[in-house]
Amino acid sequence: MTDRFVVGSFGEPGTMLAAVDALRGAGVAIHDVFAPYPVHGLDQAMGIRRSRLPLVTLLAGLGGLCFALAFQYYTAVFDWPLDVGGKPENSTLAFVPVCFELTVLIGGLGTVGAFLLRARLFPGKREQLAALGVTNNVFAIVTYAPRDANDDELARRIMLENGADEVEEREGST
Amino acid sequence: MTNRRPSCEEAAHAAPGGGEPLVQIGLPTGTRSTGFDATRRDVLSLMGFSLGALGVAGCRAPVQHAVPLPTASVEMVPGVPNLYATTCGGCSAACALVVKQRDGRPIKIEGNESSPLTGGGTCAAGQASVLSLYDDARLRGPSWLGNPVSWPEMDRHIRTALGGHSDAREVVLLSQTITSPSTRAVLEDLRAVFPKFRHVVYDPMSLAPLRAANRLCHGVAVIPHYRFDRARVVVGLEADFLGTWLAPVEFARQWAQRRKAGAERAFHVQCEAGLSVTGSNADLRLAVAPSDLGRFAVALLAAVARRLGDEQPAGLDASALAQETTHAAAVDRIAAELVRSRGESLVVSGSDDVATQIVVARLNAQLGNIGKTVDLERPSWQRQGDDAALPALINDMNRGAVHALMIWGANPVYDHPDGAAFRAALAKVALTISFADRRDETSAHVHAVCPDHHFLEAWGDAEPVAGQFSLRQPLIAPLHDTRAAVESMLAWADRPADHRSVVRDFWRRALYGRTTPAPGGFEDFWERTLERGVVEIPRPPVATHPFAGDWEGAVRDIISRGRANRSGAEHGGGYELALLETVGARDGRHANNPWLQELPDPMTRLTWGNVACVAPETAAALGVATGDVVSLTTEIGKLELPAFVQAGQQRRTISVAVGYGRWAAGKAGDGVGANVFPLARVENGARRYWARVAIAKTGRRARLAPAQTHFSMEGREIVQFEHVNEHEHEHEKLPDLWRERLRGAHAWGMSIDLDACTGCSACVVACQAENNIPVVGAEQVRKSRIMHWMRIDRYFEGDGEDARSLHQPMMCQHCQHAPCETVCPVLATTTSSEGINQQVYNRCIGTRYCANNCPYKVRRFNWHNFTANDDFPYNMQSPLGRLVLNPDVTVRSRGVMEKCNLCVQRIQLGKNQAVLQRRPMADGDVATACQQACPTGAIVFGDRGDPDSRVSKLLAGQRAYNVLEELGTRPNVGYLKRIARKEST
Amino acid sequence: MKVRGIVLGFALLGAGGGLLARGATRIGVHQGYAPEQPIDFPHRIHAGDNKIPCLYCHSAARTSRHAGIPSASVCMNCHTLIEKQTTEIQRLKEAVQLQRPVVWTKVHNLPDFVYFNHSQHVVSGVACQRCHGAVERMDRIEQASPLTMGWCLGCHRSEAHVPTSTFARVAANVRNRPTPFAGEDCTSCHY
Amino acid sequence: MSTGAMEPTAGTGPEIAPATRWIEGTPSLHRITTDISRPMEAKPGRGWWICFGIAGAAVLNLLGMVTYLFAKGIGIWGLNNAVGWAFDITNFVFWIGIGHAGTLISAILLLFRQKWRTSINRSAEAMTIFAVMCAGLFPLIHMGRPWDAFFIFPYFPNQRGPLWVNFRSPLVWDVFAISTYFTISLVFWYLGMIPDLATLRDRAVSGIKKFVFRILSMGWNGSQRTWSRYEIVSLVLAALATPLVLSVHSIVSTDFATSLLPGWHTTIFPPYFVAGAIYSGFGMVLTLLIITRQTMHLERYITTNHLEAMAKVTLLTGSLVGYAYATEFFNAWYSGNVYERFHFINRATGPYAWCFYLMVLCNVLTPQIFWWKRARRSIPLLFIASILVNVGMWFERFVIIVVSLHRAFLPSGWGMFYPTVFDVGILIGVFGLFFSLFLLFIRALPMIAMWEVKGVAND
C-alpha cells in the first residue's frame, strides 16, 4: 500500500536531533531518519531497540565449532585412522586451531549475512533516498502523514520550527 | 625370491642383431608394467607444463597398446622376474652373479650366494655394470676403417689383410688379464693356426712385482690366493684389499668373517700414503709414504726376526733397521702381534717394488703363513699383466715385426704412459683390430673395430682362483650388431664356431672329466652348473718350493735406495705423488657409467672427478685450501687438479685417483677429472705408481661436487663405539608419550653393523639400480641435490695423519614416531601397519616440510624432472638407458619427495611368493637391495616382530643403538656400534 | 520478488558448482571405455557360450602381476582344430603365420603410480568378474569398474573386515580393529 | 567509526580530544566528502603514474618468473636437500606479518575506542588484504606440484574415498587460518565501505560509475535503523577479528614451533611472531601512509598525530621482538641441549651471521629512537625507520628459516643456501604486486572512511 510521508531535511545533526525529540514529544510517529553517518544519541531519541544480531553470531559460531570438531574427529578417527607419526588417532589438541578458525569464519559470515537480510541490502538494490545528499551532508526525518490534515501540519510545523531547511510531502511505499 | 632358472636359452638363441627381439620380449602385455612406458612419462611431462594438462591427461587418457608375444614363451611370463646365474665382467675378479631379468631385460645385478668366494657380495662397479649394457656410446656394429660394415664383409677384409696363416708373420693379441679357461684354450688353438701368435697381457693397475717376487722366492710367478678369513693379524702395505685391490669383494667377505668373530676378531694394521677404504677400517693405520714403504717392511722384518730369534740381514742390525722407518714403536708392536699369532697372520702388499715384495714374502715365510693364509698352490689367476711386455710390444711394432694386432679389453692409449708411442706405433702395423665396445681412445686408431658383446649378452666362463669355476650366460639377445671376440678370432682362424658351443665343448672336454660324474651325464652337469653359476673343480696344486729368495739383497737394495730417496727428498721438491684406485672409478674402464661417476667416493665424498688429496699440515704450509687448483709437476710432465685437504693423508704425499680424464669414453665420462696414468711409468720392468712431484698453487679455484661438506661429528654421538672387553651398561629406553599403535603381521626393521661396514659403497649403487634413482649431474650435486636414497656418511675423529675415518650408511630410519609424517598436510607419508615409513608419490604435493623436519636429512626431493629431460643427459634421458629401469618401482616425477622405503617392492614380492606358495613368510625371504649387495653382510633386514629373526636378535644385542635416539623418533633401523680395540702397547 | 530472484541465482550457482565438482571427480575415470580392437574378439562366445575359463587364456594371472593377453599361439591351440572360419580368425592365423604380434588396445588402464598384482587376488579367490564385470556377456570388452582408489579401498576394507559404512564404523569399537587381511597400507599399492 | 562518540558519557572522548586533534581544522561534511573523493575523481598525477609504472614492471617480471617456475620446477631456486625452504616461506611469513596491522588497527583499536584509527583504518585494511594475497601466493608456488595444490583442501566428492587431509599438520592449520583471515578481513573491509560507496554512488555522474557503485553499495540509504544494526555488526566483527589476528600468526609460527629443528622448536614462537607481525605491519602502514598523504594531499586527515601514535606502537612491538631474541639465546644456553646451543652459536657466528646482526640492528635498535618525541614526529625519520623495520623483519624470517635448516642434527646433512636470480626476482615481483594493488585501490576506492571521519569531525 502507498503512504503519505512528511520529509524534512536538516543540514545539522543537532537541529535534527532536536526535531526528532520534539516530534516524538508531540506524538508524531517517526518512520525513519536518514543520515550520512550514525548520529549518536539518535537511537535513544528514536527509541530503536538494540539489535539481536549478536545472538546470530553466537549460534553460527557454535555451529562452526561443532562442525569443525566433528569433521576432524570423523576423518581422523573413523573414516581412515592412519598412523601419522605414531600419534593417537584422536589428536584433539591438534584439532583446536581448525576448530577456532571455522568458529570465527562461520560466526562472522553468519552475522553479516543475517545483517544484510534484516536490513534488506543486496547487490544491485535500487536505493530509495529520503532526500538528496543524505549520503553526503543532509539529515532527513521521515514521518508518516496520516489522513487527517492538521496532524500533518503539526509535523511540518515542528520540523520547520526546529530548523529544517526544507519540508515536503511525498507518496511512497515502504 | 623369484623363480631362478637354469639358463636363458631364449635370449641366447634369439636372432642376433638389433633390438627387435628385445622389443618383443621387452614389451609384454601392458606397456605400463615396463616402468619406462610412454604414457606415464608423457602424463608427467604434461603435468610439468601446466595445470590444464592435468585435465588433458585425465579426461582423454592416451590410448595404450598391449603387444603379446606372437608365440607364447614357456620361460618368460610378463611381469615375473627371472634370475639367471652368470659371471661379472667388470674386472678380473670375475665375481659370480645372479642377474634379475624382467620381461627380457636384465635390470639388476646381485651376488651369487652359492659362490664360495664372494658368498653373494658385489662391488659398486659390478652393481653398476648392468647400466653399461644400455650405454648409448656402445657401437651399433662393426666398422672397417671407420665405415660401418657387415660381419661377413669385415671377415673378408680381415682375412685378406691377414693373408693366410702359413707365413711366419707375427699376430699379437693385446689384452687385459683373461680369467676365462675356455678362452685361454681358444688362444692355444690360435697358436696352432698362426705360427707366430703372441699374447701380450697387461693391466693398468698391475701386480707384476708381486708375481715376480713369488717367482724369485717360491719359483712360481703367481699371485697367491690370500685367506684373510684365516688371519688373526692382517698387515696391509699399500694394498686396498677391501676397496679395489685384486679381489675386493672376496677379501672383504673373508675380512668381515674374522671381524665378526668376537674374541677371535682380527687385528688389522694398514700402512698407506692416502686414506683408503681399507685404511679407514684398520684397527691401526700408519701413514707411510711410498718411498718409505720398503724400509717399513724391512724394519718389520727385522723386528719379527729379532722376536723369532732368527738371523738378521747380514751387516745390518735390527736397531739400525728400526731407525729406517718413522714408525719404530708401532713396528715393534705389530711384530709382537704377528709373532704371537704365527701361521695365523697375513702380510699383503700392493707395492710396485719387487724388492719390497720379496721382503713381504720373507715375512710371510718367517711367520709360517705360506700354505695357511698365503695359498701359492691354488693361486689366483687375476691380474696376470706383465708390465715389461707392452713397451717391448711397442718396439716390435715400430720395428714392423708385428703384422696384425688384436686389442681386447685393453686401452693403452689412455691408461699407459707410453700411450702416445703406442698410438704412433699402431700406424706401423699392417692390420690393427679392436674388440672394444666403443670408439675409445685406442680403438679410434685401429683399422677394424669388431665390437664384443657386453658380458650380459655373452657366453663365457671364468676361473678367478685355481679350482673355482663359474659360467657366464647371456641374459638378453645382443642389443646391437656385436659379436663375441672369441667368435671373431675363430672366424679369422677359419674355425668358425659359436661361443656357446666353444664354452660347452671346453667344459665337456677339459673340466667335466675332473668332476665326480653326474647321474645325468654332462648335460645334467652343464644344466646344474648353469643354474648354480659356480662349481668347484679340483686341480693339481701348482708346484712351489719353500722360500728361497735373496731377501738380504732385497733389504740392502731397499736401504740404499731409501737413503737415495731421502737425500733426493731434501732437494727434489720433497713431495711424492701416490696414485690410488677408488671404488667408483677403478681403472677407468667404467668411466661412461653415470652411476659410478656420481657415486660419492667413500673417502672424499666427492663425485664427478678426481682431486689432489693433500694433508692438512701440508695444505697449511702451502697455503692451499680445498678447491684451490694446484699444479703437480713430475719428471713425466705437469697436470693441474683441484686440491682436497684430506686428514689421514701422509704429510709428504699427495694422492690422486686414477681412472679419470678420459677423452673418448662417452657423454658422461669424457673430460671428467684428469688422467694420471701417464705418471705410472715403467721402471726396470715394473710400473711405478708413485712419483716425485713438485706442487704449486695456480691461484685459480675449481668447483668440486661434494656429497658431504662437513666431516666433524661436532661432539654428537652419531657413530658410537663399543670398547672391546669393556662392559656396556644396559641403557634404558626413553618413555613413550603415546600408546603403541596397532601393528600388522610384520614389523620390518634393519640393523647395520658399523664394525663390518667398510664403506665400499656397493649398497649405494645397488639402491640406485633397484629404485630407479636418477643421476643428477655435477651441477646439481654441487647444489647438494644428490638423489641417493642411501648415502655413506664419513666422519673424522682426530686430525692429521692419525685421523680415524668412520663410515655410516644413512638412509630413512623408518621412525615409529616419524617427525616427517606429522607435518605432511596431505598424508603423503604415513607409517604402514608393518612399520614402514611410507612415501606416496602421487599424493605428494612437494611442500618439503617433511624433509625440513627430518633429523636424518634422508629425504630427497625431485627439484627438476630428471627423466627424459635433456637438461640431464644421463641414462634416464635416453630411451636405451631407460631400459634399465625397474618396472616395479615408480619413476618419480618432478616436484615429489622420495626416500628409502626398505625396498617395499621386494617385500611385496616376497609376500606374493609366500601367498602363491601358500606358506607363511620366513626370515630371509626378503633381502633389500643394499643388504644383498653388501660383501661383508653388514646390513641385515627382517621382521622385528619375530623374536627369532636375525634382525631382532641383532637389535636386541649389546651393541645396538639408534642414531639421535634422544629425539624419541624410535627408528626401525638400528646400528651396531663400531668396536674400538683397546690399544694395548 | 527481487529477493526471490537473488535466492534463485544463488541456488543455480550452487547447482552448477555441484555438477562441476561431480564432473571433476570423474577426471581420469574411464568406466565404460570399450575401444575397438584389431581383432574383433567376442568374450561372449569364448568365456560365455563355450565356458572357457578365464585363466586358460589369461594364464599369467595366476603367477604374475599382469593377467596377460594370450599370444596368438595360445588361440591356435583350439583354432587349429575348429574349422569354423571368419575374417577375424583369418586375421589371427595370419598373425601367427607371419609371427606378427597382434597390437591390442589396452582397456583397463590403472591410474599412474599404482601397483596391482593379479596373482595375489586370483590366488586369494577374488573372482575376475568382481572387477572386470560380466565379461562372459560382453561382445567387445569394456571397463566395468571405475578403478579409482576409493573403489579399491571399499573392497579391501570389506575383505579386511573393517566396517565401511560410517555408522558401522562408529558402532564398531575402532580401537581394536582387526589387522587387515587385504592390505590397507599405502604401500600395498603405491611404491 | 565513532562508537566512542556515541557513548552518552563520552568519558574517553574529551580526555583525548584536547590533547590531540585527529583532523586539522573543522571541515564541513561536504568538504570532507569532496576532499576524500578527489583522488578518485581527478586524473592521476605524474607521481602516481611513475609509482604504478615501476610496480607494474615488477608484476610483469613476477608473471614471467612464475611461468618459468611452473615450467621448470622449483629447482630454479637455490633450495636444496639441506635447506628445503628459504625465500619462498620467508616471503610468505613476511607478508602474512604485514597483513596484521590492518585488521589490528580496525578491530582492536575499535574495541579500545581509539578514535585516531578512523582516518587510517580503511587503507590499513586494504593493505591487509593485499598483503594476505601476496602471502597466499607463496604456499602455492613453493609446492613441487602446484597443479595438485587442491589436495590440501578436504573436499567431497573425490576419487580417493576415505583419504582426507592431515589435520595434525600446521600447513593445514595455515590453510584454514589464512583463508579465514582473508575472508573476514575482506568482509570487514567491504562492510565498512558500503556507506562510502553509497556516497560515491550519489556523487557519480557517469552511468558506468553509478551502475558499479549501485551494485556495490547494495542500495544503502543511510537509514538510522540500518545504521544502528550496522554498528552492532561492526562491533561483532571486530570482536571476532581480534582473536583471529592473534591466532593467524600464532598458527603460522607453529609451522616452525611444532617441528623438532633446533631454532624452530620453541614455545615462545606464537607471541613472538604476533609481536613481530604487528611490528612489521605498522612499519608498512607507516611507509604507505607517509607516501599517500604526501602524494594525495591528505595531511588534513592523516595528521602527524596519527604517525606519532603509530611510532609508539612500533617502539613497543620492536622492543618486544628484541626481548624475544634475547630469550631465545637464554633458553638455548639454559636448556643445555647441544643442538640448541650449537644452533644459536652458529646463528651469531656462522656463515649467515651477517643476516642475524642486520636483523638485530633494524628490529631492535632502530625503533629505540622513538623514545624521543621529535623523532616520532619527524616524517623523514619515520619513513626511513619504517623501511628499516621491514628489511629487518624480512631478515628475521630468513634467519629463522635458513639458519636453522642449513645446519641441523647430522653434520653430514649440512649445506648452504645461495639465492638465485629467480629467488630475488620473485621477491621483488611480489613487492610490485603489492604496491600496484595499493595504488589501484587509492584511485578506485575511498582510502579514508568518509562517514567515520564525519562522525569524528562533528563531535
PDB file of N, CA and C in Angstrom, chain A residues 73-74 77-82 88-90 117 120 122-126, chain C residues 2-3 6 149 153 157 164 166 169-172 174-175 177 184-186:
ATOM      1  N   TYR A  73      37.310 -35.100  13.751  1.00  0.00           N
ATOM      2  CA  TYR A  73      37.262 -36.353  14.507  1.00  0.00           C
ATOM      3  C   TYR A  73      36.863 -37.501  13.583  1.00  0.00           C
ATOM      4  N   TYR A  74      35.870 -37.216  12.751  1.00  0.00           N
ATOM      5  CA  TYR A  74      35.388 -38.256  11.832  1.00  0.00           C
ATOM      6  C   TYR A  74      36.502 -38.686  10.873  1.00  0.00           C
ATOM      7  N   VAL A  77      39.583 -40.328  12.965  1.00  0.00           N
ATOM      8  CA  VAL A  77      39.378 -41.490  13.818  1.00  0.00           C
ATOM      9  C   VAL A  77      38.516 -42.557  13.156  1.00  0.00           C
ATOM     10  N   PHE A  78      37.470 -42.124  12.479  1.00  0.00           N
ATOM     11  CA  PHE A  78      36.557 -43.122  11.919  1.00  0.00           C
ATOM     12  C   PHE A  78      36.855 -43.458  10.474  1.00  0.00           C
ATOM     13  N   ASP A  79      36.955 -42.410   9.625  1.00  0.00           N
ATOM     14  CA  ASP A  79      36.950 -42.720   8.202  1.00  0.00           C
ATOM     15  C   ASP A  79      38.202 -43.468   7.792  1.00  0.00           C
ATOM     16  N   TRP A  80      39.368 -42.996   8.228  1.00  0.00           N
ATOM     17  CA  TRP A  80      40.591 -43.762   7.951  1.00  0.00           C
ATOM     18  C   TRP A  80      41.635 -43.437   9.007  1.00  0.00           C
ATOM     19  N   PRO A  81      41.679 -44.194  10.091  1.00  0.00           N
ATOM     20  CA  PRO A  81      42.637 -43.909  11.153  1.00  0.00           C
ATOM     21  C   PRO A  81      44.055 -44.310  10.740  1.00  0.00           C
ATOM     22  N   LEU A  82      44.738 -43.414  10.048  1.00  0.00           N
ATOM     23  CA  LEU A  82      46.114 -43.695   9.619  1.00  0.00           C
ATOM     24  C   LEU A  82      47.080 -43.439  10.765  1.00  0.00           C
ATOM     25  N   PRO A  88      48.285 -40.442  18.530  1.00  0.00           N
ATOM     26  CA  PRO A  88      46.978 -41.051  18.721  1.00  0.00           C
ATOM     27  C   PRO A  88      46.014 -40.644  17.611  1.00  0.00           C
ATOM     28  N   GLU A  89      45.077 -41.555  17.300  1.00  0.00           N
ATOM     29  CA  GLU A  89      44.149 -41.245  16.205  1.00  0.00           C
ATOM     30  C   GLU A  89      43.390 -39.962  16.499  1.00  0.00           C
ATOM     31  N   ASN A  90      42.942 -39.837  17.759  1.00  0.00           N
ATOM     32  CA  ASN A  90      42.208 -38.636  18.124  1.00  0.00           C
ATOM     33  C   ASN A  90      43.158 -37.642  18.766  1.00  0.00           C
ATOM     34  N   LEU A 117      20.329  -9.510   5.264  1.00  0.00           N
ATOM     35  CA  LEU A 117      18.930  -9.912   5.085  1.00  0.00           C
ATOM     36  C   LEU A 117      18.016  -8.965   5.858  1.00  0.00           C
ATOM     37  N   ARG A 120      17.700  -5.698   4.515  1.00  0.00           N
ATOM     38  CA  ARG A 120      17.259  -5.766   3.120  1.00  0.00           C
ATOM     39  C   ARG A 120      18.273  -5.116   2.199  1.00  0.00           C
ATOM     40  N   PHE A 122      21.086  -5.864  -0.698  1.00  0.00           N
ATOM     41  CA  PHE A 122      21.683  -6.884  -1.567  1.00  0.00           C
ATOM     42  C   PHE A 122      22.223  -6.208  -2.819  1.00  0.00           C
ATOM     43  N   PRO A 123      23.182  -6.807  -3.463  1.00  0.00           N
ATOM     44  CA  PRO A 123      23.854  -6.165  -4.593  1.00  0.00           C
ATOM     45  C   PRO A 123      22.837  -5.718  -5.620  1.00  0.00           C
ATOM     46  N   GLY A 124      22.979  -4.495  -6.090  1.00  0.00           N
ATOM     47  CA  GLY A 124      22.149  -4.016  -7.187  1.00  0.00           C
ATOM     48  C   GLY A 124      20.804  -3.485  -6.747  1.00  0.00           C
ATOM     49  N   LYS A 125      20.530  -3.507  -5.461  1.00  0.00           N
ATOM     50  CA  LYS A 125      19.241  -2.964  -4.997  1.00  0.00           C
ATOM     51  C   LYS A 125      19.178  -1.461  -5.329  1.00  0.00           C
ATOM     52  N   ARG A 126      18.023  -1.035  -5.827  1.00  0.00           N
ATOM     53  CA  ARG A 126      17.906   0.387  -6.172  1.00  0.00           C
ATOM     54  C   ARG A 126      17.614   1.168  -4.904  1.00  0.00           C
TER      55      ARG A 126
ATOM     56  N   LYS C   2      12.418  -9.282  -5.916  1.00  0.00           N
ATOM     57  CA  LYS C   2      13.860  -9.183  -6.197  1.00  0.00           C
ATOM     58  C   LYS C   2      14.593 -10.211  -5.367  1.00  0.00           C
ATOM     59  N   VAL C   3      14.204 -10.228  -4.063  1.00  0.00           N
ATOM     60  CA  VAL C   3      14.866 -11.146  -3.145  1.00  0.00           C
ATOM     61  C   VAL C   3      14.796 -12.567  -3.706  1.00  0.00           C
ATOM     62  N   ILE C   6      17.295 -13.156  -6.334  1.00  0.00           N
ATOM     63  CA  ILE C   6      18.641 -13.361  -5.787  1.00  0.00           C
ATOM     64  C   ILE C   6      18.785 -14.810  -5.325  1.00  0.00           C
ATOM     65  N   MET C 149      40.730 -45.132  -6.499  1.00  0.00           N
ATOM     66  CA  MET C 149      41.252 -45.572  -5.209  1.00  0.00           C
ATOM     67  C   MET C 149      40.115 -45.868  -4.239  1.00  0.00           C
ATOM     68  N   LEU C 153      39.528 -49.361  -2.275  1.00  0.00           N
ATOM     69  CA  LEU C 153      39.523 -49.415  -0.812  1.00  0.00           C
ATOM     70  C   LEU C 153      38.240 -50.029  -0.290  1.00  0.00           C
ATOM     71  N   ARG C 157      38.512 -52.977   2.320  1.00  0.00           N
ATOM     72  CA  ARG C 157      38.058 -52.846   3.693  1.00  0.00           C
ATOM     73  C   ARG C 157      37.064 -53.937   4.042  1.00  0.00           C
ATOM     74  N   THR C 164      32.792 -50.557   6.647  1.00  0.00           N
ATOM     75  CA  THR C 164      32.979 -49.473   5.674  1.00  0.00           C
ATOM     76  C   THR C 164      31.962 -48.370   5.887  1.00  0.00           C
ATOM     77  N   THR C 166      29.849 -45.616   7.559  1.00  0.00           N
ATOM     78  CA  THR C 166      30.238 -44.778   8.687  1.00  0.00           C
ATOM     79  C   THR C 166      29.599 -45.267   9.979  1.00  0.00           C
ATOM     80  N   ARG C 169      31.144 -48.178  11.354  1.00  0.00           N
ATOM     81  CA  ARG C 169      32.446 -47.897  11.968  1.00  0.00           C
ATOM     82  C   ARG C 169      32.276 -47.221  13.323  1.00  0.00           C
ATOM     83  N   VAL C 170      31.268 -46.353  13.384  1.00  0.00           N
ATOM     84  CA  VAL C 170      31.024 -45.705  14.674  1.00  0.00           C
ATOM     85  C   VAL C 170      30.612 -46.765  15.688  1.00  0.00           C
ATOM     86  N   ALA C 171      29.760 -47.674  15.239  1.00  0.00           N
ATOM     87  CA  ALA C 171      29.279 -48.718  16.149  1.00  0.00           C
ATOM     88  C   ALA C 171      30.446 -49.593  16.607  1.00  0.00           C
ATOM     89  N   ALA C 172      31.240 -50.044  15.631  1.00  0.00           N
ATOM     90  CA  ALA C 172      32.359 -50.922  15.981  1.00  0.00           C
ATOM     91  C   ALA C 172      33.323 -50.179  16.903  1.00  0.00           C
ATOM     92  N   VAL C 174      36.468 -48.825  17.435  1.00  0.00           N
ATOM     93  CA  VAL C 174      37.531 -48.576  16.456  1.00  0.00           C
ATOM     94  C   VAL C 174      38.899 -48.971  17.008  1.00  0.00           C
ATOM     95  N   ARG C 175      39.044 -48.863  18.312  1.00  0.00           N
ATOM     96  CA  ARG C 175      40.376 -49.087  18.904  1.00  0.00           C
ATOM     97  C   ARG C 175      40.937 -50.453  18.507  1.00  0.00           C
ATOM     98  N   ARG C 177      40.579 -52.644  16.006  1.00  0.00           N
ATOM     99  CA  ARG C 177      40.228 -53.127  14.674  1.00  0.00           C
ATOM    100  C   ARG C 177      41.034 -54.388  14.404  1.00  0.00           C
ATOM    101  N   GLU C 184      45.673 -52.498   3.831  1.00  0.00           N
ATOM    102  CA  GLU C 184      45.069 -51.174   3.828  1.00  0.00           C
ATOM    103  C   GLU C 184      46.172 -50.118   3.895  1.00  0.00           C
ATOM    104  N   ASP C 185      47.437 -50.582   3.766  1.00  0.00           N
ATOM    105  CA  ASP C 185      48.554 -49.642   3.804  1.00  0.00           C
ATOM    106  C   ASP C 185      48.700 -48.954   2.462  1.00  0.00           C
ATOM    107  N   CYS C 186      49.269 -47.748   2.501  1.00  0.00           N
ATOM    108  CA  CYS C 186      49.531 -47.050   1.225  1.00  0.00           C
ATOM    109  C   CYS C 186      50.432 -47.910   0.355  1.00  0.00           C
TER     110      CYS C 186
END
